[in-house]
CSV table of C-alpha atoms and ligand atoms in Angstrom, one decimal:
chain,number,residue,atom,x,y,z
A,1,MET,CA,11.1,-26.2,-17.3
A,2,ILE,CA,8.6,-25.1,-14.7
A,3,SER,CA,4.9,-24.8,-15.0
A,4,VAL,CA,3.0,-21.7,-13.8
A,5,ALA,CA,-0.6,-21.1,-12.8
A,6,LEU,CA,-2.1,-17.7,-12.8
A,7,LEU,CA,-4.6,-17.2,-10.0
A,8,SER,CA,-6.8,-14.1,-10.2
A,9,ARG,CA,-10.1,-13.0,-11.4
A,10,PRO,CA,-10.6,-14.1,-15.0
A,11,GLY,CA,-8.5,-12.2,-17.6
A,12,LEU,CA,-6.6,-10.0,-15.2
A,13,MET,CA,-3.3,-11.7,-15.7
A,14,ASP,CA,-3.6,-12.6,-19.4
A,15,PRO,CA,-0.7,-10.2,-20.3
A,16,MET,CA,1.5,-12.4,-18.2
A,17,LYS,CA,1.2,-15.4,-20.5
A,18,SER,CA,3.3,-14.0,-23.4
A,19,LEU,CA,5.7,-12.1,-21.0
A,20,LEU,CA,6.5,-15.3,-19.0
A,21,ALA,CA,6.8,-17.3,-22.2
A,22,ARG,CA,9.4,-14.7,-23.4
A,23,GLU,CA,11.3,-14.7,-20.1
A,24,LEU,CA,11.2,-18.5,-19.5
A,25,PRO,CA,11.5,-20.4,-22.8
A,26,GLY,CA,9.6,-23.7,-22.6
A,27,VAL,CA,7.4,-22.7,-19.7
A,28,THR,CA,3.8,-23.7,-19.5
A,29,VAL,CA,1.4,-21.1,-18.2
A,30,ALA,CA,-2.2,-21.8,-17.4
A,31,SER,CA,-5.0,-19.7,-16.1
A,32,TRP,CA,-6.9,-21.0,-13.1
A,33,SER,CA,-9.8,-21.9,-15.3
A,34,GLU,CA,-7.6,-24.4,-17.2
A,35,ALA,CA,-7.2,-27.9,-15.7
A,36,ALA,CA,-3.4,-27.8,-16.2
A,37,ALA,CA,-3.2,-25.0,-13.5
A,38,ARG,CA,-3.7,-27.6,-10.7
A,39,ASP,CA,-0.5,-29.3,-11.6
A,40,ALA,CA,1.7,-26.1,-11.7
A,41,GLU,CA,4.7,-25.7,-9.4
A,42,LEU,CA,4.6,-21.9,-9.3
A,43,ALA,CA,1.5,-19.9,-8.5
A,44,VAL,CA,1.3,-16.3,-9.5
A,45,CYS,CA,-1.5,-14.6,-7.6
A,46,TRP,CA,-3.8,-11.7,-7.0
A,47,LYS,CA,-6.6,-12.6,-4.6
A,48,PRO,CA,-6.7,-16.3,-5.4
A,49,GLU,CA,-9.9,-18.1,-4.6
A,50,PRO,CA,-9.8,-19.4,-1.0
A,51,GLY,CA,-8.6,-23.1,-1.1
A,52,ALA,CA,-7.2,-22.8,-4.6
A,53,LEU,CA,-3.5,-22.9,-3.6
A,54,ALA,CA,-4.2,-25.8,-1.2
A,55,ALA,CA,-5.6,-27.7,-4.3
A,56,MET,CA,-2.2,-27.6,-6.1
A,57,PRO,CA,-0.2,-30.7,-5.0
A,58,LYS,CA,3.0,-29.9,-6.9
A,59,LEU,CA,3.2,-26.3,-5.6
A,60,LYS,CA,6.7,-25.1,-4.8
A,61,LEU,CA,6.5,-21.3,-4.8
A,62,ILE,CA,3.8,-18.7,-4.5
A,63,HIS,CA,4.4,-15.3,-6.0
A,64,SER,CA,2.3,-12.2,-5.4
A,65,ILE,CA,2.0,-9.8,-8.3
A,66,ALA,CA,1.9,-7.0,-5.7
A,67,ALA,CA,4.1,-5.6,-2.9
A,68,GLY,CA,1.5,-6.7,-0.4
A,69,VAL,CA,0.7,-10.4,0.2
A,70,ASP,CA,-2.5,-9.9,2.3
A,71,ASN,CA,-4.3,-10.8,-0.8
A,72,ILE,CA,-2.9,-14.3,-0.5
A,73,LEU,CA,-2.4,-14.8,3.3
A,74,SER,CA,-6.0,-14.0,4.0
A,75,ASP,CA,-6.7,-17.6,3.1
A,76,PRO,CA,-5.7,-19.8,6.1
A,77,THR,CA,-5.3,-22.9,3.9
A,78,VAL,CA,-2.3,-21.5,1.9
A,79,PRO,CA,0.4,-24.2,1.8
A,80,ASP,CA,3.6,-23.7,3.6
A,81,VAL,CA,5.9,-23.1,0.6
A,82,PRO,CA,8.0,-19.9,0.0
A,83,LEU,CA,5.9,-16.8,-0.8
A,84,CYS,CA,7.6,-13.9,-2.7
A,85,ARG,CA,6.4,-10.4,-3.4
A,86,ILE,CA,7.3,-7.6,-5.8
A,87,VAL,CA,9.9,-5.0,-4.8
A,88,ASP,CA,10.8,-2.6,-7.5
A,89,PRO,CA,12.5,0.8,-7.7
A,90,GLY,CA,9.8,2.0,-10.1
A,91,ILE,CA,7.0,1.2,-7.6
A,92,THR,CA,9.0,2.9,-4.8
A,93,ALA,CA,9.5,6.0,-7.0
A,94,ALA,CA,5.8,6.1,-7.9
A,95,MET,CA,4.7,5.7,-4.3
A,96,THR,CA,7.0,8.5,-3.2
A,97,GLU,CA,5.5,10.7,-5.9
A,98,PHE,CA,2.1,10.0,-4.6
A,99,VAL,CA,3.0,10.7,-1.0
A,100,LEU,CA,4.8,13.9,-2.0
A,101,TRP,CA,1.8,15.0,-4.0
A,102,GLY,CA,-0.6,14.1,-1.2
A,103,THR,CA,1.5,16.0,1.4
A,104,LEU,CA,1.7,19.1,-0.8
A,105,TYR,CA,-2.1,18.8,-1.5
A,106,ILE,CA,-2.8,19.3,2.1
A,107,HIS,CA,0.2,21.4,3.2
A,108,ARG,CA,-0.3,24.0,0.4
A,109,ASP,CA,-4.2,23.9,0.9
A,110,PHE,CA,-5.0,22.5,-2.5
A,111,ASP,CA,-7.8,20.5,-0.8
A,112,ARG,CA,-9.4,23.8,0.3
A,113,VAL,CA,-8.8,25.9,-2.8
A,114,ILE,CA,-10.1,23.1,-5.2
A,115,SER,CA,-13.2,23.0,-3.1
A,116,ASN,CA,-13.5,26.8,-3.0
A,117,ALA,CA,-12.9,27.0,-6.8
A,118,ARG,CA,-16.1,25.0,-7.4
A,119,ASP,CA,-18.0,27.9,-5.7
A,120,GLY,CA,-16.0,30.6,-7.3
A,121,ARG,CA,-14.6,31.6,-3.9
A,122,TRP,CA,-11.3,33.5,-3.9
A,123,GLN,CA,-9.7,32.7,-0.5
A,124,ARG,CA,-6.1,32.7,0.4
A,125,TYR,CA,-4.7,30.8,3.4
A,126,ASP,CA,-1.7,31.6,5.6
A,127,GLN,CA,1.3,29.8,4.2
A,128,ARG,CA,3.3,27.5,6.4
A,129,ALA,CA,6.9,26.5,6.0
A,130,ALA,CA,7.5,22.8,5.3
A,131,LYS,CA,9.4,22.6,8.6
A,132,ASP,CA,6.3,23.5,10.4
A,133,THR,CA,4.3,20.6,9.0
A,134,ARG,CA,4.9,17.3,10.7
A,135,VAL,CA,4.5,14.3,8.4
A,136,GLY,CA,4.3,10.9,10.1
A,137,ILE,CA,4.8,7.7,8.2
A,138,LEU,CA,3.4,4.4,9.4
A,139,GLY,CA,5.8,1.8,8.1
A,140,LEU,CA,9.4,2.4,7.3
A,141,GLY,CA,9.9,-0.4,4.8
A,142,GLU,CA,10.8,-0.3,1.1
A,143,LEU,CA,8.2,2.4,0.4
A,144,GLY,CA,8.0,4.3,3.7
A,145,THR,CA,11.8,4.8,3.9
A,146,ASP,CA,12.0,6.4,0.5
A,147,ALA,CA,9.0,8.6,1.0
A,148,ALA,CA,10.5,9.7,4.3
A,149,ARG,CA,13.8,10.6,2.8
A,150,ARG,CA,12.3,12.7,0.0
A,151,LEU,CA,10.0,14.5,2.5
A,152,VAL,CA,13.1,15.3,4.5
A,153,ASP,CA,14.7,16.7,1.3
A,154,LEU,CA,11.7,19.0,0.9
A,155,GLY,CA,12.2,20.3,4.5
A,156,PHE,CA,9.2,18.7,6.2
A,157,ALA,CA,9.4,17.6,9.8
A,158,VAL,CA,9.3,13.8,9.3
A,159,SER,CA,8.8,11.0,11.7
A,160,GLY,CA,8.2,7.3,11.1
A,161,TRP,CA,6.8,4.3,13.0
A,162,SER,CA,7.9,0.7,12.5
A,163,ARG,CA,7.8,-2.6,14.3
A,164,SER,CA,11.6,-2.7,14.9
A,165,PRO,CA,13.8,0.3,15.8
A,166,LYS,CA,15.3,2.2,12.9
A,167,GLN,CA,17.7,5.0,12.3
A,168,LEU,CA,17.1,7.3,9.3
A,169,ALA,CA,18.9,10.6,8.8
A,170,GLY,CA,16.6,13.5,9.5
A,171,VAL,CA,13.7,11.3,10.6
A,172,ARG,CA,12.4,10.9,14.2
A,173,THR,CA,11.8,7.2,14.5
A,174,PHE,CA,9.3,5.4,16.8
A,175,SER,CA,8.9,1.7,17.1
A,176,GLY,CA,6.5,-0.7,18.7
A,177,THR,CA,2.9,-0.4,19.9
A,178,ASP,CA,3.7,1.7,23.0
A,179,ALA,CA,5.3,4.4,20.8
A,180,LEU,CA,2.3,4.7,18.5
A,181,ASP,CA,0.2,7.2,20.5
A,182,PRO,CA,3.2,9.6,21.1
A,183,PHE,CA,4.0,9.3,17.3
A,184,LEU,CA,0.4,10.1,16.4
A,185,SER,CA,0.1,13.0,18.8
A,186,GLU,CA,2.9,14.8,16.9
A,187,THR,CA,1.7,14.2,13.4
A,188,ASP,CA,-0.1,16.7,11.2
A,189,ILE,CA,-0.2,14.5,8.0
A,190,LEU,CA,-0.3,10.8,8.6
A,191,VAL,CA,0.8,8.5,5.8
A,192,SER,CA,0.0,4.8,6.0
A,193,LEU,CA,2.5,2.5,4.3
A,194,LEU,CA,2.0,-0.5,6.5
A,195,PRO,CA,1.4,-4.1,5.3
A,196,LEU,CA,-2.0,-5.5,6.2
A,197,THR,CA,-1.5,-8.2,8.9
A,198,SER,CA,-3.3,-9.5,12.0
A,199,SER,CA,-1.4,-6.8,13.9
A,200,THR,CA,-2.3,-3.9,11.7
A,201,VAL,CA,-5.9,-4.6,10.7
A,202,GLY,CA,-8.2,-1.9,12.1
A,203,LEU,CA,-5.2,-0.1,13.6
A,204,LEU,CA,-6.6,3.4,12.8
A,205,ASP,CA,-9.8,3.4,14.8
A,206,ALA,CA,-11.5,6.2,16.7
A,207,ALA,CA,-9.1,6.0,19.7
A,208,ARG,CA,-5.9,6.1,17.5
A,209,LEU,CA,-7.2,8.7,15.0
A,210,SER,CA,-8.3,10.9,17.9
A,211,ARG,CA,-4.6,11.0,19.0
A,212,LEU,CA,-3.8,13.0,16.0
A,213,PRO,CA,-3.8,16.8,16.7
A,214,LYS,CA,-7.0,18.7,15.7
A,215,GLY,CA,-6.8,19.6,12.0
A,216,ALA,CA,-4.6,16.6,11.0
A,217,ALA,CA,-5.1,14.7,7.7
A,218,LEU,CA,-4.6,11.1,6.6
A,219,ILE,CA,-3.1,9.8,3.4
A,220,LEU,CA,-4.0,6.1,3.1
A,221,CYS,CA,-1.8,4.2,0.6
A,222,SER,CA,-1.7,0.9,2.4
A,223,ARG,CA,-5.0,-1.1,2.6
A,224,GLY,CA,-8.5,0.0,3.4
A,225,GLU,CA,-8.7,-2.4,6.3
A,226,HIS,CA,-6.1,-0.4,8.2
A,227,VAL,CA,-8.8,2.2,8.9
A,228,VAL,CA,-12.2,1.9,10.6
A,229,MET,CA,-13.9,4.0,8.0
A,230,ASP,CA,-16.9,4.9,10.1
A,231,ASP,CA,-14.6,6.2,12.8
A,232,LEU,CA,-12.6,8.2,10.2
A,233,VAL,CA,-15.8,9.8,8.8
A,234,ALA,CA,-17.1,10.7,12.3
A,235,LEU,CA,-13.8,12.5,13.1
A,236,LEU,CA,-14.0,14.3,9.8
A,237,ARG,CA,-17.5,15.4,10.5
A,238,SER,CA,-16.7,16.6,14.0
A,239,ARG,CA,-13.8,18.6,12.4
A,240,HIS,CA,-11.2,16.9,14.5
A,241,LEU,CA,-9.6,15.8,11.3
A,242,ARG,CA,-9.3,18.1,8.3
A,243,GLY,CA,-9.3,15.6,5.4
A,244,ALA,CA,-8.2,12.3,4.0
A,245,VAL,CA,-6.7,11.1,0.7
A,246,LEU,CA,-7.9,7.5,0.4
A,247,ASP,CA,-6.3,5.3,-2.3
A,248,VAL,CA,-7.3,1.9,-1.0
A,249,PHE,CA,-10.5,0.4,0.2
A,250,GLU,CA,-11.8,-2.8,1.7
A,251,GLN,CA,-14.0,-3.2,-1.4
A,252,GLU,CA,-12.3,-2.4,-4.7
A,253,PRO,CA,-13.4,-0.9,-7.0
A,254,LEU,CA,-15.2,1.4,-4.6
A,255,PRO,CA,-18.8,1.2,-5.8
A,256,SER,CA,-19.9,4.5,-7.5
A,257,ASP,CA,-22.7,4.9,-4.9
A,258,HIS,CA,-20.4,4.6,-1.9
A,259,PRO,CA,-20.8,7.6,0.4
A,260,LEU,CA,-17.0,8.1,0.7
A,261,TRP,CA,-16.9,9.5,-2.9
A,262,ARG,CA,-19.0,12.4,-1.7
A,263,GLU,CA,-17.8,12.8,1.9
A,264,PRO,CA,-16.6,16.4,2.4
A,265,GLY,CA,-12.8,16.4,3.0
A,266,VAL,CA,-12.3,13.0,1.4
A,267,LEU,CA,-10.5,12.5,-1.9
A,268,VAL,CA,-10.9,9.0,-3.3
A,269,THR,CA,-8.2,7.8,-5.7
A,270,PRO,CA,-8.5,4.4,-7.5
A,271,HIS,CA,-5.7,2.3,-5.9
A,272,MET,CA,-3.2,4.1,-8.2
A,273,ALA,CA,-0.4,5.2,-5.8
A,274,ALA,CA,2.1,2.8,-7.3
A,275,ILE,CA,1.2,0.3,-10.0
A,276,ALA,CA,3.8,-2.3,-11.1
A,277,SER,CA,3.9,-2.9,-14.9
A,278,TRP,CA,3.3,-6.4,-16.1
A,279,GLU,CA,6.8,-6.4,-17.6
A,280,THR,CA,8.3,-5.8,-14.1
A,281,ILE,CA,6.1,-8.4,-12.5
A,282,ALA,CA,7.0,-11.0,-15.2
A,283,GLN,CA,10.7,-10.3,-14.9
A,284,GLN,CA,10.7,-10.7,-11.1
A,285,VAL,CA,8.5,-13.8,-11.2
A,286,ALA,CA,10.8,-15.3,-13.9
A,287,GLU,CA,13.9,-14.5,-11.9
A,288,ASN,CA,12.5,-16.3,-8.9
A,289,ALA,CA,11.4,-19.2,-11.1
A,290,ARG,CA,15.0,-19.6,-12.4
A,291,ARG,CA,16.4,-19.4,-8.9
A,292,LEU,CA,13.9,-22.0,-7.8
A,293,LEU,CA,15.0,-24.3,-10.6
A,294,ARG,CA,18.7,-23.8,-9.8
A,295,GLY,CA,18.1,-24.2,-6.0
A,296,GLU,CA,19.3,-20.6,-5.3
A,297,THR,CA,18.1,-18.1,-2.7
A,298,LEU,CA,14.8,-16.5,-3.8
A,299,LEU,CA,14.3,-12.8,-3.9
A,300,ASN,CA,11.8,-10.8,-1.8
A,301,VAL,CA,10.7,-13.7,0.3
A,302,VAL,CA,7.9,-12.9,2.8
A,303,ASP,CA,8.2,-13.9,6.5
A,304,ARG,CA,5.1,-15.9,6.9
A,305,ALA,CA,5.2,-15.6,10.7
A,306,ARG,CA,5.1,-11.8,10.5
A,307,GLY,CA,2.7,-11.7,7.6
A,308,TYR,CA,4.8,-9.3,5.4
B,401,NDP,P1,7.7,-3.5,3.7
B,401,NDP,O1,7.4,-4.9,4.2
B,401,NDP,O2,9.0,-3.3,3.0
B,401,NDP,O3,7.6,-2.5,5.0
B,401,NDP,C1,6.6,-2.6,5.9
B,401,NDP,C2,6.9,-1.7,7.1
B,401,NDP,O4,5.8,-1.7,8.0
B,401,NDP,C3,8.2,-2.1,7.9
B,401,NDP,O5,8.9,-0.9,8.3
B,401,NDP,C4,7.6,-2.8,9.1
B,401,NDP,O6,8.4,-2.7,10.3
B,401,NDP,C5,6.3,-2.0,9.3
B,401,NDP,N1,5.4,-2.8,10.1
B,401,NDP,C6,4.8,-3.9,9.8
B,401,NDP,N2,4.0,-4.4,10.8
B,401,NDP,C7,4.1,-3.4,11.7
B,401,NDP,C8,3.5,-3.3,13.0
B,401,NDP,N3,2.7,-4.3,13.5
B,401,NDP,N4,3.8,-2.2,13.8
B,401,NDP,C9,4.7,-1.3,13.3
B,401,NDP,N5,5.3,-1.3,12.1
B,401,NDP,C10,5.0,-2.4,11.3
B,401,NDP,O7,6.4,-3.1,2.8
B,401,NDP,P2,6.4,-2.0,1.6
B,401,NDP,O8,7.0,-0.8,2.1
B,401,NDP,O9,7.0,-2.7,0.4
B,401,NDP,O10,4.8,-1.9,1.3
B,401,NDP,C11,3.9,-1.5,2.3
B,401,NDP,C12,2.5,-1.7,1.9
B,401,NDP,O11,2.2,-0.7,0.9
B,401,NDP,C13,2.2,-3.0,1.1
B,401,NDP,O12,2.0,-4.1,2.0
B,401,NDP,C14,0.9,-2.6,0.5
B,401,NDP,O13,-0.2,-2.9,1.3
B,401,NDP,C15,1.0,-1.1,0.2
B,401,NDP,N6,1.1,-0.8,-1.2
B,401,NDP,C16,0.2,0.0,-1.8
B,401,NDP,C17,0.2,0.4,-3.1
B,401,NDP,C18,-0.8,1.3,-3.7
B,401,NDP,O14,-0.8,1.5,-4.9
B,401,NDP,N7,-1.7,1.9,-2.9
B,401,NDP,C19,1.3,-0.1,-3.9
B,401,NDP,C20,2.3,-0.9,-3.2
B,401,NDP,C21,2.2,-1.2,-1.9
B,401,NDP,P3,9.9,-3.3,10.3
B,401,NDP,O15,10.7,-2.5,9.4
B,401,NDP,O16,10.3,-3.2,11.7
B,401,NDP,O17,9.7,-4.7,9.8
B,402,OXD,C1,0.6,-3.6,-3.9
B,402,OXD,C2,-0.5,-2.8,-4.3
B,402,OXD,O1,0.6,-4.2,-2.8
B,402,OXD,O2,-0.6,-2.5,-5.5
B,402,OXD,O3,1.6,-3.7,-4.7
B,402,OXD,O4,-1.3,-2.4,-3.5
């Protein structure tokens, strides 16, 4: 049977021990603080210490406990063994709910009326039809595609941007760097569902965000590092942008004294858009462990060259 190491901040992955033991009878599971972890063949990770994976001589497979793998690939010493991530219909459904909620929050002016309610201000806004709100999704992968489809079902004018060309019923699709500015210039609500890679870090800077039409809003579900936050705040303060729902941050948890909590127009949510259960994670890790042992094709393998 295989041996597994859990690499994360202390205690985070404790629930995985019994779940993996149930899924993989005979497995040994060690936290990184235990000496046995160095000899494991499978590393299950969330933000492993830099250099830790390189210090595992028997390593055969690295598994992220998340959909994203930036938490692992940010370490240049990560050994060249297969890297898998979590892909799950439950996560996709949860993300779609979050995107639909965020879109309606802005489209139906809840951002304004919630703020007005604090001052006891009764103010109604003109109602727009969904077809008159253009929602642009950065990233048409597992998550972006489902969110786009559901937004189309609700009648929104939906577009999407990806690296490679795509066809998606009811969605205007754009691909490649040259298409980004035209895509942004026709987007009222921008949703980011990109992976964090060397090509997408800092993508949404002053120049890019200024391409959005005046009054546009951002829903950031991907990673904090996709946005140059000072540029975003400047564009909110100049009223070029109307608001932002921010679920992810370069530093998490966002410290309670961080100015973004109190920035007018910004709603901070605690990286809650789509959270995989430990059960789901353990099942997917165990399935890949069984496949590894049988020499079968692994599921949800990341392309290391692309970084996602
Ligand atoms: P996928 O890998 O399935 O999809 C990524 C999409 O982004 C693809 O369409 C890809 O294009 C596109 N893309 C990647 N790089 C570029 C680029 N340089 N230019 C244009 N498009 C690009 O990822 P998922 O949909 O599963 O997840 C996306 C991200 O969502 C995760 O990496 C994670 O950061 C975040 N996430 C956040 C959660 C939260 O709770 N806030 C929960 C889960 C995920 P192509 O199709 O051409 O390859
Ligand atoms: C993920 C996340 O990548 O939770 O799964 O952000």
